Short mmCIF file of C-alpha atoms and ligand atoms in Angstrom, two decimals:
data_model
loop_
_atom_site.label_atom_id
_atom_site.label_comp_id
_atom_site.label_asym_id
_atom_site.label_seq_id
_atom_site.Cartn_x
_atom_site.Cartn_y
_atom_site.Cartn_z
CA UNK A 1 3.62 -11.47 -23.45
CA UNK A 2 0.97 -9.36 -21.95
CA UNK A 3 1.37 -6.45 -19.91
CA UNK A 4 0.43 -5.48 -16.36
CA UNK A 5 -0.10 -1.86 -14.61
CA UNK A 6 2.05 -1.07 -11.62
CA UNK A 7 -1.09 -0.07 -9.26
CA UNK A 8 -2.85 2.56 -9.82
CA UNK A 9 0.27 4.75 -11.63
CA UNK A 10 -0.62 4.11 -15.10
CA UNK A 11 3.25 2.54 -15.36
CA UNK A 12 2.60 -0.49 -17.98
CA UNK A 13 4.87 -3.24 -18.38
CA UNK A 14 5.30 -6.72 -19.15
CA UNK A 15 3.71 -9.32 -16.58
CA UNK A 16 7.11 -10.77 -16.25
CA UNK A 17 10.18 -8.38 -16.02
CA UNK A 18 13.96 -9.17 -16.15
CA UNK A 19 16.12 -8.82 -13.40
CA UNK A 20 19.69 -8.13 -14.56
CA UNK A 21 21.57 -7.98 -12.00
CA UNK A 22 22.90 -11.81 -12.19
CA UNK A 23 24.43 -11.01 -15.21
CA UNK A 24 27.55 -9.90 -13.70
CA UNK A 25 26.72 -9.38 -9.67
CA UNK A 26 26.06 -11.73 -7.13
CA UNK A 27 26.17 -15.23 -8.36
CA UNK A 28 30.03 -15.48 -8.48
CA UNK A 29 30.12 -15.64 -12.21
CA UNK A 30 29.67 -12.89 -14.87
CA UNK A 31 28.84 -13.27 -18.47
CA UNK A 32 31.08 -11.05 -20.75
CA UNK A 33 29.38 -8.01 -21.88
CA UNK A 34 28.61 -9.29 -25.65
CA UNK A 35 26.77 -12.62 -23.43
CA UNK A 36 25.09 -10.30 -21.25
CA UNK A 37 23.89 -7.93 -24.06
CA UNK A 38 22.87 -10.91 -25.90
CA UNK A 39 20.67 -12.19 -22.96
CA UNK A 40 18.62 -8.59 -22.67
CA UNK A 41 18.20 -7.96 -26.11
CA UNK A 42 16.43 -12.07 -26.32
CA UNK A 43 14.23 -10.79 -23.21
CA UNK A 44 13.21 -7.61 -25.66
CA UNK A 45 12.11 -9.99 -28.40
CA UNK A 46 10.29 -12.40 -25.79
CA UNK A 47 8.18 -9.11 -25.15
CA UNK A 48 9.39 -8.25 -21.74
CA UNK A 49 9.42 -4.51 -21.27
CA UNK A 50 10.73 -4.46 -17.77
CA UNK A 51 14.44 -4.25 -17.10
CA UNK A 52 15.46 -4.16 -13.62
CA UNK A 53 19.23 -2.69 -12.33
CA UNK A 54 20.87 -0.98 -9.55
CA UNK A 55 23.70 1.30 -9.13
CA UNK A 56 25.66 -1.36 -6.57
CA UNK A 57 25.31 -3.96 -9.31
CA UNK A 58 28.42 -4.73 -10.76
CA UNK A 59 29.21 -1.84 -8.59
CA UNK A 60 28.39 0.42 -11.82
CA UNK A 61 28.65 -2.74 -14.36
CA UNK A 62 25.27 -3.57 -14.72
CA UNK A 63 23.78 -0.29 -15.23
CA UNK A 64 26.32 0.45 -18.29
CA UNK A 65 25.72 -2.96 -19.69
CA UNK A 66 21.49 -2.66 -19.55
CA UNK A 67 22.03 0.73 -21.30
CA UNK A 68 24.13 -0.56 -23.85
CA UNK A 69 21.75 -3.34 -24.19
CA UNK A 70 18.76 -1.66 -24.43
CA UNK A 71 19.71 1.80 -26.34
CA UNK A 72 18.70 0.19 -29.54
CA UNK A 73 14.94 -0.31 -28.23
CA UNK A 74 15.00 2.77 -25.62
CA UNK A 75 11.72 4.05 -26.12
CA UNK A 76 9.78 0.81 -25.90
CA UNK A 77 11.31 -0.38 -22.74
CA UNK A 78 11.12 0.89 -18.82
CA UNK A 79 14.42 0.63 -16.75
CA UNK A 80 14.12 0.52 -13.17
CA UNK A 81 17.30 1.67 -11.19
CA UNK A 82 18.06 2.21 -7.44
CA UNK A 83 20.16 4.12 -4.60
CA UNK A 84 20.93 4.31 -1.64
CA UNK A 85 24.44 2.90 -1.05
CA UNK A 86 27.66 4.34 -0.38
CA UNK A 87 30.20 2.52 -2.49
CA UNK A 88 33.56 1.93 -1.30
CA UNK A 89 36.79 0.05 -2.98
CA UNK A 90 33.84 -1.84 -5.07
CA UNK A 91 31.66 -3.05 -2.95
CA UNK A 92 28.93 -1.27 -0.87
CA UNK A 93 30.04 0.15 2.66
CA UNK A 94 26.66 1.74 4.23
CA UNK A 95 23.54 3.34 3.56
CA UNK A 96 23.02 6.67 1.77
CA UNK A 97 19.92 8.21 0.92
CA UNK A 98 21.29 11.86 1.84
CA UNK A 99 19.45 13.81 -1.03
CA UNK A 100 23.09 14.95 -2.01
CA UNK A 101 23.78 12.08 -2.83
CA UNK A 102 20.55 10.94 -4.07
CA UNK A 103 21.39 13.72 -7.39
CA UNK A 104 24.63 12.49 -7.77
CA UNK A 105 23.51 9.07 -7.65
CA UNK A 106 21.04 9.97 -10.59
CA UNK A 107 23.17 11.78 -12.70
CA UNK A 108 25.87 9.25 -12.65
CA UNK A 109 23.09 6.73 -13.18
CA UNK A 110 21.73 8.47 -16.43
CA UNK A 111 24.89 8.74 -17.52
CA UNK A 112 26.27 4.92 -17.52
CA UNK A 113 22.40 3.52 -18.86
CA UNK A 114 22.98 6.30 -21.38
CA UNK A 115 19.34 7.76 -20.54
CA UNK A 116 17.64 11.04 -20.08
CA UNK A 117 14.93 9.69 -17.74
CA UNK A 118 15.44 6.75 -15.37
CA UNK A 119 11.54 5.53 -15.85
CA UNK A 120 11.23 4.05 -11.76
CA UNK A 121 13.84 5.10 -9.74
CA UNK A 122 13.54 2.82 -6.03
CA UNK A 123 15.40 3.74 -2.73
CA UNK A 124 17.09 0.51 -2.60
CA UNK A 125 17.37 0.37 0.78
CA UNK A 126 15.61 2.54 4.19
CA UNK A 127 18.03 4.58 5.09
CA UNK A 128 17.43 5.34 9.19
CA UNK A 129 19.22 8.81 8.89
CA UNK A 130 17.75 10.29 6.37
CA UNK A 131 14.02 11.14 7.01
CA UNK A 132 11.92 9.26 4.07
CA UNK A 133 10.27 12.76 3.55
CA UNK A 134 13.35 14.11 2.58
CA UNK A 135 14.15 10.95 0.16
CA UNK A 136 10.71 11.50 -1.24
CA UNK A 137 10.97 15.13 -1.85
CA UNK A 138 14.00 15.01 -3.11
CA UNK A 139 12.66 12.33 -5.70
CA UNK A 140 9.99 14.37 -6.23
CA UNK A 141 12.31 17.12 -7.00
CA UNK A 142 14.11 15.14 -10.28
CA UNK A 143 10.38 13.72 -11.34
CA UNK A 144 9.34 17.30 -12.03
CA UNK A 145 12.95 18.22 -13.45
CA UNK A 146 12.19 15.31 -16.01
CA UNK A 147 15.18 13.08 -15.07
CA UNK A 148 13.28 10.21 -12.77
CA UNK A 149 9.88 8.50 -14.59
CA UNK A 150 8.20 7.27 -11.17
CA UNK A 151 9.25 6.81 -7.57
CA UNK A 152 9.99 2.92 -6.25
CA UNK A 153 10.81 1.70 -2.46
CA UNK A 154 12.31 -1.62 -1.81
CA UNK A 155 12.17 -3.77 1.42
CA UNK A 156 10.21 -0.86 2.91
CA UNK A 157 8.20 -1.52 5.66
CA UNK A 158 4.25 -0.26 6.02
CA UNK A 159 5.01 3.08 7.85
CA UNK A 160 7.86 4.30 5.85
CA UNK A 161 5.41 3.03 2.20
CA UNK A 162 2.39 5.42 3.96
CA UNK A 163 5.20 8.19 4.87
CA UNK A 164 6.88 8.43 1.88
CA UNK A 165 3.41 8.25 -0.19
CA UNK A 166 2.01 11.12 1.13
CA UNK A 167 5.29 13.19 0.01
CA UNK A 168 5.72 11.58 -4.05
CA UNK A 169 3.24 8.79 -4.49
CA UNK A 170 5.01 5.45 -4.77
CA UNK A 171 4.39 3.34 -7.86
CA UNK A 172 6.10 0.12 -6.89
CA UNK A 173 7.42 -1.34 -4.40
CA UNK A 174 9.97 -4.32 -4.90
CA UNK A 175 10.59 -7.00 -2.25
CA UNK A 176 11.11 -10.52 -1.98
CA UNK A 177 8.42 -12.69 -2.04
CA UNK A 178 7.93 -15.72 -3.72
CA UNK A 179 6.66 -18.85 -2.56
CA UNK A 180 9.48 -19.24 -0.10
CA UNK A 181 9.56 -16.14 1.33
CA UNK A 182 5.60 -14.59 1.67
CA UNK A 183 5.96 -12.55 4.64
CA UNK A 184 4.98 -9.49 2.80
CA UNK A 185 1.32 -11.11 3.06
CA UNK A 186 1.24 -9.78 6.57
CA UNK A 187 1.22 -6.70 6.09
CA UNK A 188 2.99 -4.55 3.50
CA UNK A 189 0.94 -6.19 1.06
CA UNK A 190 -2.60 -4.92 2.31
CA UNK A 191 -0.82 -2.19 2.49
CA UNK A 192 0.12 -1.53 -1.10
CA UNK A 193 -3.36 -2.66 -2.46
CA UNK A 194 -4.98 0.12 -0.34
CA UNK A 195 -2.59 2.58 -1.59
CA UNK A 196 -2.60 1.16 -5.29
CA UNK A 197 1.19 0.63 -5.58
CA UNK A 198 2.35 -2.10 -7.32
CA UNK A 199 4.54 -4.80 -6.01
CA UNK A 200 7.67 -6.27 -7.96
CA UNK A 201 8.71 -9.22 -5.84
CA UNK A 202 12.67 -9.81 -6.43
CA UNK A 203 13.84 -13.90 -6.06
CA UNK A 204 10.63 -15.02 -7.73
CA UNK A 205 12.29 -18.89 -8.15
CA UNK A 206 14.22 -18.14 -4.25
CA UNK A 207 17.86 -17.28 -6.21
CA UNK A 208 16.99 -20.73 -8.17
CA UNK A 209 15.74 -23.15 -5.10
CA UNK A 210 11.96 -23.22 -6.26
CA UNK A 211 13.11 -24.59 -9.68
CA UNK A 212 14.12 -27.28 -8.59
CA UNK A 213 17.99 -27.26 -9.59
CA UNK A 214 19.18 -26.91 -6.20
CA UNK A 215 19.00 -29.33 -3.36
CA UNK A 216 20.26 -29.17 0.33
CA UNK A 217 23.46 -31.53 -1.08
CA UNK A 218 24.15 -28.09 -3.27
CA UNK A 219 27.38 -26.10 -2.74
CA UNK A 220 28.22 -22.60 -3.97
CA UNK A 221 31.27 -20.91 -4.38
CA UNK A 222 32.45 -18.34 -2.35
CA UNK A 223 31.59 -15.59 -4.62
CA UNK A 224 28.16 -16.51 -4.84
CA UNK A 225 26.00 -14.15 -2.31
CA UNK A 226 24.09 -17.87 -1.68
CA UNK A 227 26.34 -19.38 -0.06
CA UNK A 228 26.08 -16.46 3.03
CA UNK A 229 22.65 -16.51 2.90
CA UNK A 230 21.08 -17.74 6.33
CA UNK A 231 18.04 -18.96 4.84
CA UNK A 232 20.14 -20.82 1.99
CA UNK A 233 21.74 -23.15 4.67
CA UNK A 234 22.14 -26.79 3.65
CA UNK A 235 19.73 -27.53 6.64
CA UNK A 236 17.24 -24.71 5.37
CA UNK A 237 17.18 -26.17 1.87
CA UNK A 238 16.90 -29.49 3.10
CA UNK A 239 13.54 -28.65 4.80
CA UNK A 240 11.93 -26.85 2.45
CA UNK A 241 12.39 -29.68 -0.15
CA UNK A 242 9.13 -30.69 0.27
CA UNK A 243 8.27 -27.41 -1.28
CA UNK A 244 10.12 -27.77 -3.98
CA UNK A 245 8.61 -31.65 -4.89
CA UNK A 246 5.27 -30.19 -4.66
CA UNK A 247 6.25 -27.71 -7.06
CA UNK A 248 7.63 -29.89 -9.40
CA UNK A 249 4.61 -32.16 -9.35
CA UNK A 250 2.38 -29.66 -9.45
CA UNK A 251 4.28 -28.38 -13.03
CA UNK A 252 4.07 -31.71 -14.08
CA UNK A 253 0.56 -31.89 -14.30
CA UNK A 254 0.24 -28.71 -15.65
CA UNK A 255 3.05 -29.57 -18.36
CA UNK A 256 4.97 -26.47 -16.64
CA UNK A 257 8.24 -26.99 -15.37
CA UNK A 258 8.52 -25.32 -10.84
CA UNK A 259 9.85 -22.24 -12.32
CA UNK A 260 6.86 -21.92 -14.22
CA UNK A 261 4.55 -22.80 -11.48
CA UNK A 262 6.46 -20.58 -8.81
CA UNK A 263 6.05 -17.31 -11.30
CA UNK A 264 2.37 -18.73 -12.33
CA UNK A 265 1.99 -18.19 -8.24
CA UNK A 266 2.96 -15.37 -8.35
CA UNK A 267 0.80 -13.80 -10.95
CA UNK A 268 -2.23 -15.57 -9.56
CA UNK A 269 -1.62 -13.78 -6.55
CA UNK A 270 -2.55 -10.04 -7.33
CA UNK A 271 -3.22 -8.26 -11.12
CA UNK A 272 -0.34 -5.97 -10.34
CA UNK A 273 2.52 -8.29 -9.08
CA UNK A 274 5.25 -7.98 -11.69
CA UNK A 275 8.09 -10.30 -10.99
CA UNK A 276 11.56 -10.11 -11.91
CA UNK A 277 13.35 -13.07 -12.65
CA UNK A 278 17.02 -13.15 -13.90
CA UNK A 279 19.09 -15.91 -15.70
CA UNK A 280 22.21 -16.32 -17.55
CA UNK A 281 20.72 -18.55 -20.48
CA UNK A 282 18.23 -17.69 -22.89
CA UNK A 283 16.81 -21.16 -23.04
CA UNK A 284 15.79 -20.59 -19.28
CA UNK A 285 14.93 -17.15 -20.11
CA UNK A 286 12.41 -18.36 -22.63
CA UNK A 287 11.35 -20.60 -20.19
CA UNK A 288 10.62 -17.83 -17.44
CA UNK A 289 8.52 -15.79 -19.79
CA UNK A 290 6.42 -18.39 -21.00
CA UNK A 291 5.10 -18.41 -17.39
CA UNK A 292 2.39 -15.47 -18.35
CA UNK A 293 0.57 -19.02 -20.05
CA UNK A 294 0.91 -21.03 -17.22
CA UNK A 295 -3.05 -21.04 -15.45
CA UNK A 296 -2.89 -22.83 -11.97
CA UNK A 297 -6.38 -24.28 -10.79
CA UNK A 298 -7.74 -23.26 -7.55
CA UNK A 299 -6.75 -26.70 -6.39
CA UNK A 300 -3.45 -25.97 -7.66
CA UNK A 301 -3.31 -22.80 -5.75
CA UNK A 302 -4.67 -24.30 -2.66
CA UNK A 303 -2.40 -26.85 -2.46
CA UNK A 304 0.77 -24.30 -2.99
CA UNK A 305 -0.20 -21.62 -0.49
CA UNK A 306 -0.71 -24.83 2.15
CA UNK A 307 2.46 -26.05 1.77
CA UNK A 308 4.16 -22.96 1.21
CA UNK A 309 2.29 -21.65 4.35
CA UNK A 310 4.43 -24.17 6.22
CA UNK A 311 8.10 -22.33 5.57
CA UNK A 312 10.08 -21.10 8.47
CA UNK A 313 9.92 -17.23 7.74
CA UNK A 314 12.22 -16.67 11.03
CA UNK A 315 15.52 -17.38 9.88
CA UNK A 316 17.23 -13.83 8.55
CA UNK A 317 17.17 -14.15 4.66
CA UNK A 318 21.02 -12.21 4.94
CA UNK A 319 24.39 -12.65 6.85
CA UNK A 320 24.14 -10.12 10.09
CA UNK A 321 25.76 -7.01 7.37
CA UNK A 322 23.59 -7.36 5.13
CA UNK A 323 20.14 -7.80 7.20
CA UNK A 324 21.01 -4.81 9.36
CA UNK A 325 20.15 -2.88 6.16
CA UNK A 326 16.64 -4.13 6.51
CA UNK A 327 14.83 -1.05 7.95
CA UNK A 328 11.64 -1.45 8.51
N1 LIG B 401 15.82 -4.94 -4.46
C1 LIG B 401 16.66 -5.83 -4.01
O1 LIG B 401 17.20 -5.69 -2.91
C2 LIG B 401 16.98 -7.03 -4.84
C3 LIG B 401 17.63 -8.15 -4.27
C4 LIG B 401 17.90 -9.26 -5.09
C5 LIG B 401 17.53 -9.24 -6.42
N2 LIG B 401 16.91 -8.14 -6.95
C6 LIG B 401 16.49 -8.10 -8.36
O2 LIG B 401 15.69 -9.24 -8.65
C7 LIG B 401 16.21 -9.95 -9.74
C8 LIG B 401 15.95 -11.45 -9.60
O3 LIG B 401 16.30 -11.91 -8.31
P1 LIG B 401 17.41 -13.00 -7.98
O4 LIG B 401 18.47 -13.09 -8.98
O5 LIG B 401 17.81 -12.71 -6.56
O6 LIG B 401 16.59 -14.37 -7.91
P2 LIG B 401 15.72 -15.28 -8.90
O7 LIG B 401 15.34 -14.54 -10.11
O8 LIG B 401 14.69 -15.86 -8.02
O9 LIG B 401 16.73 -16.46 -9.26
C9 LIG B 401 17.83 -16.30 -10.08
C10 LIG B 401 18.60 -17.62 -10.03
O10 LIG B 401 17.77 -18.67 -10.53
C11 LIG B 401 18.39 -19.32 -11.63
N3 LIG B 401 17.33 -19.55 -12.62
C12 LIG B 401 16.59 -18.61 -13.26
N4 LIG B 401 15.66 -19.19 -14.05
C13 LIG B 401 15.79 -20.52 -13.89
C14 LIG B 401 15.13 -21.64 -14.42
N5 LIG B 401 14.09 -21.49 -15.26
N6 LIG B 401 15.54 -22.89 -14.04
C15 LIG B 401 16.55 -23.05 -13.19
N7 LIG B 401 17.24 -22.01 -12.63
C16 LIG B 401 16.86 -20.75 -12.97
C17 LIG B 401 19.46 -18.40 -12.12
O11 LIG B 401 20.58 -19.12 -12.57
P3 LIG B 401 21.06 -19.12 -14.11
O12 LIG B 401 21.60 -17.77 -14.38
O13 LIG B 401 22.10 -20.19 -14.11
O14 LIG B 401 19.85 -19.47 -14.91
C18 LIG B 401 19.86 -17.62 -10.85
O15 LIG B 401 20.83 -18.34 -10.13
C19 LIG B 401 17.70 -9.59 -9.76
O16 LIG B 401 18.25 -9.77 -11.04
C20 LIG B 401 17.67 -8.15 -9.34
O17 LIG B 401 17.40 -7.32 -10.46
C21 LIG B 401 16.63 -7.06 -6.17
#
């Protein structure tokens, strides 16, 4: 594994991170904690140095099971958390970045990852009713106590990245983007190269479509966040298949499997794009991280961004509750 700066911050770790929170949130299924533990600790001996949680997954689960996992290895790793929910009856009811809550957020946060630091600490979602100054000062505010590492956004739009950088300079921010979903291109990624933050695009593989496991004839359980996902619609996975093939036959030339390819694509893309992929299964985990050896050509490359040039961007990734959250 080799390891990649988070813009300009000085923040170094692995090229490929690990995102946990399909351990036991979203995908309808959970591993039991001994699993999950299991998974993390193979990610530490692959080399990755980037663990990625939140405080809604699980809610509170995740956090507590990525501390347990990682106390062993603690100084050798960086854990990325986030706020900004309210969190009602176990699952999340609103936005709340009120700096109030922010602190309580933290402390309850070092507490259950068993931490004195949280190394990047995001705003997991804009909140509109909280002005980002005040989220920024207020983060600024546990950085110099010594209880937050670096500040993170997520899904933040250009304005609110500028705002909130000229309060606590922003080190990362995280948003989807993968080769299904490169709207960031437009604009919050010139964005964050001028500034020098780095970018940690979440749904590298597209929640599993770009691997080419999934196919419009797929169906997912209730449970599973996918299947209330606008732009995972039988129809939308049906025609963005072509994506897929091309990623598949692009891997096979490259004896890389589309997984590989997609986070390859990734990487290609910018020196400080860190992606996060998660997994259950440490033989796909393996997989994942061998992607830092995967080297696309410029043909390759070419060939990828045409085709994935092509994908409809205007569908809403999330069902109406979900994509009002999206404040940008
Ligand atoms: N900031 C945010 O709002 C936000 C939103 C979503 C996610 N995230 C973060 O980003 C991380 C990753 O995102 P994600 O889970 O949404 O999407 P992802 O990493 O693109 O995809 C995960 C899905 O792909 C499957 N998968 C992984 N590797 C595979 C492989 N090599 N071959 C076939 N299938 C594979 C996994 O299933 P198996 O488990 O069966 O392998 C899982 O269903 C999360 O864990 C979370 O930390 C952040």
């Amino acid at each position: 594994m080799i390891n990649r700066s988070l813009g300009t911050s000085g923040l170094e770790v692995s090229a490929i991170g690990f995102g946990c929170m399909g351990l036991n949130h979203g995908y309808g299924h959970s591993l039991t904690e001994n699993d999950a533990v299991a998974v993390i600790r193979s990610a530490v001996d692959l080399g990755v140095t980037f663990f990625d949680t939140a405080e809604v997954y699980g809610p509170y689960t995740n956090e507590e099971l990525v501390g347990k996992a990682l106390a062993p290895v603690r100084d050798q790793v960086v854990i990325a958390t986030k706020f900004g929910f309210s969190i009602d009856g176990g699952r999340s009811t609103g936005l709340d970045s009120r700096p109030d809550h922010i602190r309580t957020t933290v402390e309850e946060s070092l507490r259950r990852l068993d931490i004195e630091r949280i190394d990047l600490l995001y705003q997991h979602r804009v909140d509109p009713q909280v002005p980002i100054e005040d989220v920024a000062g207020t983060v600024k505010e546990l950085i110099e106590a010594g209880k937050v590492g670096h500040f993170g956004l997520s899904e933040a739009g250009v304005e609110i990245i500028r705002r909130a950088h000229v309060v606590q300079p922003v080190t990362a921010l995280q948003s989807e983007y993968s080769l299904w979903w490169r709207e960031p291109e437009a604009e919050i990624i010139p964005t964050l190269h001028e500034l020098g933050i780095g970018l940690v695009p979440f749904s590298p593989l597209g929640k599993g479509f770009l691997t080419g496991t999934i196919s419009g004839a797929t169906s997912f359980s209730d449970s599973d966040v996918r299947s209330n996902l606008p732009r995972y619609s039988e129809q939308m996975r049906t025609a963005h298949q072509s994506l897929v093939d091309l990623v598949t036959a692009i891997g096979a030339r490259n004896n890389a499997t589309p997984a590989q390819v997609a986070l390859a694509w990734i990487l290609a893309q910018h020196p400080t794009n860190v992606p996060i992929p998660g997994t259950t299964k440490l033989h796909r985990l393996q997989e994942n991280t061998a992607a830092v050896d995967v080297e696309l050509s410029a043909t390759d490359l070419d060939q990828l961004n045409a085709a994935s040039a092509e994908v409809d961007l205007s569908t809403d990734r999330y069902p109406a509750h979900m994509q009002r959250w999206i404040n940008r």
